[in-house]
Amino acid sequence: MTLGSAANLGLVGIGGPTPVDPARRDPEELRALAEAAGRELEGAPALEIARWAADTFGDRFCVTSSMADAVLAHLVSRVAPGVDVIFLDTGLHFPETLRVRDEVARRLPVNVRSIRPRMTVGQQDGQYGPRLFNKSPDDCCQLRKVEPLERALTGYDAWAAGLRRDESPTRANTPVVAFDARRGKVKVNPIAAWSQRDVDAYISRYDIPVNELFSRGYGSIGCWPCTRRTKAGEDPRAGRWAMFEKTECGLHV
């Protein structure tokens, strides 16, 4: 089943940030919007939450995706065709992840923006030593994920993420809408209340692109050096940074 028309795959390198629209809302207005919406939309269907964000912020709203699947991108595209979907191309992704990104760009009515770090992996190795992800995964995530996201979000007032409360204890209290004080933006989590069964049902109903690695024993998919297969009984994110006291890359904390 075809999900949508062909879309552009925008490759964004180390250039400067997107120009800021002088008409953008200030942080205090965004905070008030987020706090009100967080109360009013708790318990609302995911599509209604996505529609509120699209109607409220228009072109200043985007989706972020790790390309584990295209559930969130597809959901938001139903109420905001052509929405920007930001993918952080760390240079350390599994080939299967990049194939999902390319399939999303080809099949869904969205604009995929593939954001790269300021340094290639080789340049990072030269400056910080090889395999920084083994020595200091927090620093590696900062360079290859967190900083690129900060740069990518410059031109937006709100962004959507695919966080779910059932993924891990650290995400159990994820709100459907909140103010991201660190970035001064509204963060929208339309599928926060969904279970894995809800996700699977949506994937089946709409023929959503899904990363092949899930069928090979991976419960959560990030960069290849820091991701392993999960074991029976583990939560889905147990395979991320398994050798470290680390559960998040820094994008959502």
C-alpha positions as YAML, in Angstrom:
chain: A
units: angstrom
residues:
- id: 1
  name: MET
  ca: [0.00, 0.00, 0.00]
- id: 2
  name: THR
  ca: [1.41, 3.41, -0.95]
- id: 3
  name: LEU
  ca: [1.42, 5.88, 1.94]
- id: 4
  name: GLY
  ca: [1.92, 9.11, 0.07]
- id: 5
  name: SER
  ca: [3.57, 11.00, -2.70]
- id: 6
  name: ALA
  ca: [7.31, 11.27, -3.26]
- id: 7
  name: ALA
  ca: [9.13, 13.75, -1.02]
- id: 8
  name: ASN
  ca: [12.46, 15.50, -1.01]
- id: 9
  name: LEU
  ca: [15.34, 14.20, 1.04]
- id: 10
  name: GLY
  ca: [17.14, 17.31, 2.26]
- id: 11
  name: LEU
  ca: [20.74, 16.65, 3.26]
- id: 12
  name: VAL
  ca: [21.90, 19.33, 5.67]
- id: 13
  name: GLY
  ca: [25.56, 19.54, 6.56]
- id: 14
  name: ILE
  ca: [27.56, 21.92, 8.72]
- id: 15
  name: GLY
  ca: [26.10, 25.15, 7.43]
- id: 16
  name: GLY
  ca: [24.64, 27.84, 9.64]
- id: 17
  name: PRO
  ca: [21.28, 27.61, 11.40]
- id: 18
  name: THR
  ca: [17.96, 28.23, 9.74]
- id: 19
  name: PRO
  ca: [17.12, 31.97, 9.87]
- id: 20
  name: VAL
  ca: [14.78, 32.82, 12.72]
- id: 21
  name: ASP
  ca: [11.39, 34.28, 11.80]
- id: 22
  name: PRO
  ca: [11.04, 37.59, 13.67]
- id: 23
  name: ALA
  ca: [7.33, 36.79, 14.16]
- id: 24
  name: ARG
  ca: [8.06, 33.72, 16.26]
- id: 25
  name: ARG
  ca: [6.44, 33.43, 19.69]
- id: 26
  name: ASP
  ca: [8.59, 34.26, 22.70]
- id: 27
  name: PRO
  ca: [9.47, 31.54, 25.25]
- id: 28
  name: GLU
  ca: [6.97, 32.69, 27.86]
- id: 29
  name: GLU
  ca: [4.11, 32.51, 25.39]
- id: 30
  name: LEU
  ca: [5.27, 29.07, 24.31]
- id: 31
  name: ARG
  ca: [5.47, 27.95, 27.93]
- id: 32
  name: ALA
  ca: [1.89, 29.06, 28.57]
- id: 33
  name: LEU
  ca: [0.67, 27.31, 25.43]
- id: 34
  name: ALA
  ca: [2.44, 24.09, 26.39]
- id: 35
  name: GLU
  ca: [1.20, 24.05, 29.96]
- id: 36
  name: ALA
  ca: [-2.41, 24.60, 28.90]
- id: 37
  name: ALA
  ca: [-2.24, 22.03, 26.11]
- id: 38
  name: GLY
  ca: [-0.55, 19.50, 28.38]
- id: 39
  name: ARG
  ca: [-3.55, 19.63, 30.69]
- id: 40
  name: GLU
  ca: [-6.25, 19.80, 28.05]
- id: 41
  name: LEU
  ca: [-4.86, 17.16, 25.68]
- id: 42
  name: GLU
  ca: [-3.95, 14.50, 28.25]
- id: 43
  name: GLY
  ca: [-6.01, 11.47, 27.25]
- id: 44
  name: ALA
  ca: [-6.77, 12.84, 23.77]
- id: 45
  name: PRO
  ca: [-6.21, 10.68, 20.67]
- id: 46
  name: ALA
  ca: [-2.74, 10.95, 19.16]
- id: 47
  name: LEU
  ca: [-4.10, 12.40, 15.92]
- id: 48
  name: GLU
  ca: [-5.87, 15.17, 17.85]
- id: 49
  name: ILE
  ca: [-2.63, 16.06, 19.65]
- id: 50
  name: ALA
  ca: [-0.77, 16.18, 16.34]
- id: 51
  name: ARG
  ca: [-3.51, 18.31, 14.79]
- id: 52
  name: TRP
  ca: [-3.34, 20.79, 17.67]
- id: 53
  name: ALA
  ca: [0.41, 21.18, 17.12]
- id: 54
  name: ALA
  ca: [0.09, 21.56, 13.36]
- id: 55
  name: ASP
  ca: [-2.74, 24.09, 13.65]
- id: 56
  name: THR
  ca: [-1.02, 26.06, 16.40]
- id: 57
  name: PHE
  ca: [2.48, 26.28, 14.96]
- id: 58
  name: GLY
  ca: [2.13, 25.71, 11.21]
- id: 59
  name: ASP
  ca: [5.51, 25.76, 9.45]
- id: 60
  name: ARG
  ca: [7.23, 26.33, 12.78]
- id: 61
  name: PHE
  ca: [6.40, 22.77, 13.82]
- id: 62
  name: CYS
  ca: [8.50, 19.74, 12.87]
- id: 63
  name: VAL
  ca: [8.82, 16.04, 13.63]
- id: 64
  name: THR
  ca: [11.98, 14.28, 14.79]
- id: 65
  name: SER
  ca: [12.54, 10.64, 13.92]
- id: 66
  name: SER
  ca: [15.24, 8.07, 14.63]
- id: 67
  name: MET
  ca: [13.83, 6.02, 11.74]
- id: 68
  name: ALA
  ca: [13.20, 2.99, 13.88]
- id: 69
  name: ASP
  ca: [9.83, 3.23, 12.20]
- id: 70
  name: ALA
  ca: [7.74, 5.88, 10.46]
- id: 71
  name: VAL
  ca: [4.74, 5.83, 12.80]
- id: 72
  name: LEU
  ca: [5.07, 9.41, 14.06]
- id: 73
  name: ALA
  ca: [5.98, 10.83, 10.65]
- id: 74
  name: HIS
  ca: [2.97, 9.14, 9.08]
- id: 75
  name: LEU
  ca: [0.63, 10.19, 11.88]
- id: 76
  name: VAL
  ca: [1.58, 13.86, 11.66]
- id: 77
  name: SER
  ca: [1.55, 13.84, 7.86]
- id: 78
  name: ARG
  ca: [-2.18, 13.00, 8.02]
- id: 79
  name: VAL
  ca: [-2.88, 16.44, 9.52]
- id: 80
  name: ALA
  ca: [0.15, 18.32, 8.15]
- id: 81
  name: PRO
  ca: [1.17, 17.03, 4.70]
- id: 82
  name: GLY
  ca: [4.65, 18.24, 3.81]
- id: 83
  name: VAL
  ca: [5.76, 18.55, 7.44]
- id: 84
  name: ASP
  ca: [9.52, 18.64, 8.02]
- id: 85
  name: VAL
  ca: [10.90, 15.39, 9.50]
- id: 86
  name: ILE
  ca: [14.31, 15.79, 11.09]
- id: 87
  name: PHE
  ca: [16.66, 12.81, 11.09]
- id: 88
  name: LEU
  ca: [20.04, 13.07, 12.85]
- id: 89
  name: ASP
  ca: [22.48, 11.39, 10.47]
- id: 90
  name: THR
  ca: [25.24, 10.62, 12.99]
- id: 91
  name: GLY
  ca: [27.47, 8.77, 10.52]
- id: 92
  name: LEU
  ca: [27.19, 5.71, 12.79]
- id: 93
  name: HIS
  ca: [23.77, 4.38, 11.87]
- id: 94
  name: PHE
  ca: [23.01, 0.84, 10.80]
- id: 95
  name: PRO
  ca: [22.42, 0.57, 7.03]
- id: 96
  name: GLU
  ca: [18.90, -0.66, 7.84]
- id: 97
  name: THR
  ca: [18.15, 2.66, 9.56]
- id: 98
  name: LEU
  ca: [19.26, 4.67, 6.54]
- id: 99
  name: ARG
  ca: [17.06, 2.50, 4.33]
- id: 100
  name: VAL
  ca: [14.03, 3.43, 6.46]
- id: 101
  name: ARG
  ca: [14.95, 7.11, 6.13]
- id: 102
  name: ASP
  ca: [15.13, 6.82, 2.37]
- id: 103
  name: GLU
  ca: [11.87, 4.89, 2.20]
- id: 104
  name: VAL
  ca: [10.11, 7.52, 4.32]
- id: 105
  name: ALA
  ca: [11.36, 10.27, 2.00]
- id: 106
  name: ARG
  ca: [10.14, 8.32, -1.02]
- id: 107
  name: ARG
  ca: [6.75, 7.13, 0.22]
- id: 108
  name: LEU
  ca: [5.36, 9.65, 2.69]
- id: 109
  name: PRO
  ca: [4.14, 13.21, 2.04]
- id: 110
  name: VAL
  ca: [6.84, 14.70, 4.27]
- id: 111
  name: ASN
  ca: [10.08, 16.65, 3.84]
- id: 112
  name: VAL
  ca: [12.94, 14.65, 5.36]
- id: 113
  name: ARG
  ca: [15.81, 16.83, 6.61]
- id: 114
  name: SER
  ca: [18.90, 14.71, 7.22]
- id: 115
  name: ILE
  ca: [21.08, 16.66, 9.66]
- id: 116
  name: ARG
  ca: [24.77, 15.87, 9.94]
- id: 117
  name: PRO
  ca: [27.22, 16.66, 12.75]
- id: 118
  name: ARG
  ca: [29.78, 19.41, 12.24]
- id: 119
  name: MET
  ca: [32.57, 16.79, 12.12]
- id: 120
  name: THR
  ca: [32.74, 13.53, 10.23]
- id: 121
  name: VAL
  ca: [33.51, 10.43, 12.28]
- id: 122
  name: GLY
  ca: [37.11, 10.59, 10.98]
- id: 123
  name: GLN
  ca: [37.50, 14.23, 12.00]
- id: 124
  name: GLN
  ca: [36.09, 13.43, 15.44]
- id: 125
  name: ASP
  ca: [38.56, 10.56, 15.80]
- id: 126
  name: GLY
  ca: [41.39, 12.93, 14.91]
- id: 127
  name: GLN
  ca: [40.39, 15.50, 17.50]
- id: 128
  name: TYR
  ca: [39.19, 13.28, 20.37]
- id: 129
  name: GLY
  ca: [40.83, 9.94, 19.63]
- id: 130
  name: PRO
  ca: [39.25, 6.90, 17.96]
- id: 131
  name: ARG
  ca: [36.07, 5.30, 19.24]
- id: 132
  name: LEU
  ca: [34.95, 8.15, 21.46]
- id: 133
  name: PHE
  ca: [31.67, 6.26, 21.88]
- id: 134
  name: ASN
  ca: [33.56, 3.61, 23.88]
- id: 135
  name: LYS
  ca: [35.43, 6.08, 26.08]
- id: 136
  name: SER
  ca: [32.87, 8.81, 26.62]
- id: 137
  name: PRO
  ca: [29.47, 8.07, 25.08]
- id: 138
  name: ASP
  ca: [27.97, 11.26, 26.53]
- id: 139
  name: ASP
  ca: [30.50, 13.36, 24.64]
- id: 140
  name: CYS
  ca: [29.95, 11.38, 21.46]
- id: 141
  name: CYS
  ca: [26.17, 11.85, 21.72]
- id: 142
  name: GLN
  ca: [26.66, 15.56, 22.37]
- id: 143
  name: LEU
  ca: [28.72, 15.97, 19.21]
- id: 144
  name: ARG
  ca: [26.74, 13.71, 16.92]
- id: 145
  name: LYS
  ca: [23.16, 14.10, 18.18]
- id: 146
  name: VAL
  ca: [22.52, 16.87, 20.68]
- id: 147
  name: GLU
  ca: [24.36, 19.73, 18.94]
- id: 148
  name: PRO
  ca: [22.96, 18.84, 15.51]
- id: 149
  name: LEU
  ca: [19.43, 18.80, 16.95]
- id: 150
  name: GLU
  ca: [19.93, 22.22, 18.57]
- id: 151
  name: ARG
  ca: [21.00, 23.55, 15.18]
- id: 152
  name: ALA
  ca: [18.17, 21.83, 13.32]
- id: 153
  name: LEU
  ca: [15.45, 23.16, 15.65]
- id: 154
  name: THR
  ca: [16.49, 26.81, 15.35]
- id: 155
  name: GLY
  ca: [13.72, 27.72, 12.94]
- id: 156
  name: TYR
  ca: [10.89, 26.01, 14.85]
- id: 157
  name: ASP
  ca: [8.74, 26.83, 17.87]
- id: 158
  name: ALA
  ca: [7.62, 23.24, 18.48]
- id: 159
  name: TRP
  ca: [8.78, 19.72, 17.72]
- id: 160
  name: ALA
  ca: [7.25, 16.27, 17.97]
- id: 161
  name: ALA
  ca: [9.02, 13.18, 19.25]
- id: 162
  name: GLY
  ca: [7.93, 9.55, 19.34]
- id: 163
  name: LEU
  ca: [8.52, 8.97, 23.06]
- id: 164
  name: ARG
  ca: [6.28, 6.44, 24.79]
- id: 165
  name: ARG
  ca: [5.70, 5.89, 28.50]
- id: 166
  name: ASP
  ca: [6.01, 2.12, 28.22]
- id: 167
  name: GLU
  ca: [9.50, 2.18, 26.70]
- id: 168
  name: SER
  ca: [11.47, 2.47, 29.94]
- id: 169
  name: PRO
  ca: [11.14, 3.72, 33.55]
- id: 170
  name: THR
  ca: [12.86, 6.98, 32.58]
- id: 171
  name: ARG
  ca: [10.00, 7.74, 30.16]
- id: 172
  name: ALA
  ca: [7.09, 6.62, 32.35]
- id: 173
  name: ASN
  ca: [5.90, 10.18, 33.04]
- id: 174
  name: THR
  ca: [6.28, 11.58, 29.54]
- id: 175
  name: PRO
  ca: [3.66, 14.34, 28.99]
- id: 176
  name: VAL
  ca: [1.76, 14.64, 25.72]
- id: 177
  name: VAL
  ca: [2.73, 18.33, 25.53]
- id: 178
  name: ALA
  ca: [5.38, 20.11, 27.58]
- id: 179
  name: PHE
  ca: [7.66, 23.13, 27.49]
- id: 180
  name: ASP
  ca: [11.25, 22.23, 26.68]
- id: 181
  name: ALA
  ca: [12.94, 24.87, 28.85]
- id: 182
  name: ARG
  ca: [16.41, 23.90, 27.68]
- id: 183
  name: ARG
  ca: [15.57, 24.84, 24.10]
- id: 184
  name: GLY
  ca: [12.78, 27.34, 24.71]
- id: 185
  name: LYS
  ca: [10.35, 25.34, 22.57]
- id: 186
  name: VAL
  ca: [7.19, 23.28, 22.88]
- id: 187
  name: LYS
  ca: [7.74, 19.53, 22.80]
- id: 188
  name: VAL
  ca: [4.87, 17.35, 21.64]
- id: 189
  name: ASN
  ca: [4.67, 13.60, 22.27]
- id: 190
  name: PRO
  ca: [1.50, 12.49, 20.47]
- id: 191
  name: ILE
  ca: [1.95, 8.75, 21.08]
- id: 192
  name: ALA
  ca: [3.18, 9.02, 24.70]
- id: 193
  name: ALA
  ca: [0.26, 6.93, 25.99]
- id: 194
  name: TRP
  ca: [0.49, 4.25, 23.29]
- id: 195
  name: SER
  ca: [1.51, 0.69, 24.08]
- id: 196
  name: GLN
  ca: [3.62, -1.49, 21.83]
- id: 197
  name: ARG
  ca: [0.37, -3.17, 20.79]
- id: 198
  name: ASP
  ca: [-0.98, 0.21, 19.66]
- id: 199
  name: VAL
  ca: [2.18, 0.82, 17.64]
- id: 200
  name: ASP
  ca: [2.04, -2.62, 16.03]
- id: 201
  name: ALA
  ca: [-1.63, -2.15, 15.13]
- id: 202
  name: TYR
  ca: [-0.91, 1.21, 13.50]
- id: 203
  name: ILE
  ca: [2.01, -0.25, 11.54]
- id: 204
  name: SER
  ca: [-0.18, -3.09, 10.28]
- id: 205
  name: ARG
  ca: [-3.13, -0.85, 9.38]
- id: 206
  name: TYR
  ca: [-1.11, 1.69, 7.37]
- id: 207
  name: ASP
  ca: [1.77, -0.46, 6.09]
- id: 208
  name: ILE
  ca: [4.33, 1.71, 7.90]
- id: 209
  name: PRO
  ca: [8.05, 1.37, 7.09]
- id: 210
  name: VAL
  ca: [9.83, -0.38, 9.99]
- id: 211
  name: ASN
  ca: [13.50, -1.02, 10.67]
- id: 212
  name: GLU
  ca: [14.41, -4.62, 9.84]
- id: 213
  name: LEU
  ca: [16.54, -4.87, 12.99]
- id: 214
  name: PHE
  ca: [13.44, -5.28, 15.16]
- id: 215
  name: SER
  ca: [12.89, -8.68, 13.57]
- id: 216
  name: ARG
  ca: [16.46, -9.63, 14.51]
- id: 217
  name: GLY
  ca: [16.12, -9.15, 18.25]
- id: 218
  name: TYR
  ca: [16.72, -5.44, 18.73]
- id: 219
  name: GLY
  ca: [14.26, -3.68, 21.05]
- id: 220
  name: SER
  ca: [15.51, -0.13, 20.43]
- id: 221
  name: ILE
  ca: [17.79, 1.07, 17.66]
- id: 222
  name: GLY
  ca: [20.44, 3.76, 17.80]
- id: 223
  name: CYS
  ca: [24.00, 4.00, 16.50]
- id: 224
  name: TRP
  ca: [25.56, 0.61, 15.77]
- id: 225
  name: PRO
  ca: [28.48, 0.83, 18.25]
- id: 226
  name: CYS
  ca: [26.15, 1.49, 21.19]
- id: 227
  name: THR
  ca: [23.24, -0.86, 20.39]
- id: 228
  name: ARG
  ca: [22.89, -4.56, 21.09]
- id: 229
  name: ARG
  ca: [20.07, -7.06, 20.88]
- id: 230
  name: THR
  ca: [17.81, -7.16, 23.92]
- id: 231
  name: LYS
  ca: [17.31, -10.27, 26.04]
- id: 232
  name: ALA
  ca: [14.03, -11.87, 27.07]
- id: 233
  name: GLY
  ca: [12.39, -9.87, 29.83]
- id: 234
  name: GLU
  ca: [14.45, -6.72, 29.30]
- id: 235
  name: ASP
  ca: [12.80, -3.38, 28.61]
- id: 236
  name: PRO
  ca: [13.12, -2.26, 24.98]
- id: 237
  name: ARG
  ca: [15.93, 0.23, 25.67]
- id: 238
  name: ALA
  ca: [18.13, -2.17, 27.65]
- id: 239
  name: GLY
  ca: [20.28, -2.73, 24.58]
- id: 240
  name: ARG
  ca: [21.35, 0.90, 24.39]
- id: 241
  name: TRP
  ca: [24.75, 1.80, 25.95]
- id: 242
  name: ALA
  ca: [24.61, -1.55, 27.76]
- id: 243
  name: MET
  ca: [28.16, -1.21, 29.15]
- id: 244
  name: PHE
  ca: [27.50, 2.20, 30.70]
- id: 245
  name: GLU
  ca: [25.24, 3.80, 33.30]
- id: 246
  name: LYS
  ca: [23.46, 5.60, 30.49]
- id: 247
  name: THR
  ca: [19.89, 5.29, 29.25]
- id: 248
  name: GLU
  ca: [19.37, 8.43, 27.13]
- id: 249
  name: CYS
  ca: [21.44, 10.12, 24.45]
- id: 250
  name: GLY
  ca: [20.65, 13.59, 25.77]
- id: 251
  name: LEU
  ca: [18.00, 14.63, 23.26]
- id: 252
  name: HIS
  ca: [15.14, 14.11, 25.71]
- id: 253
  name: VAL
  ca: [16.61, 15.17, 29.06]
...
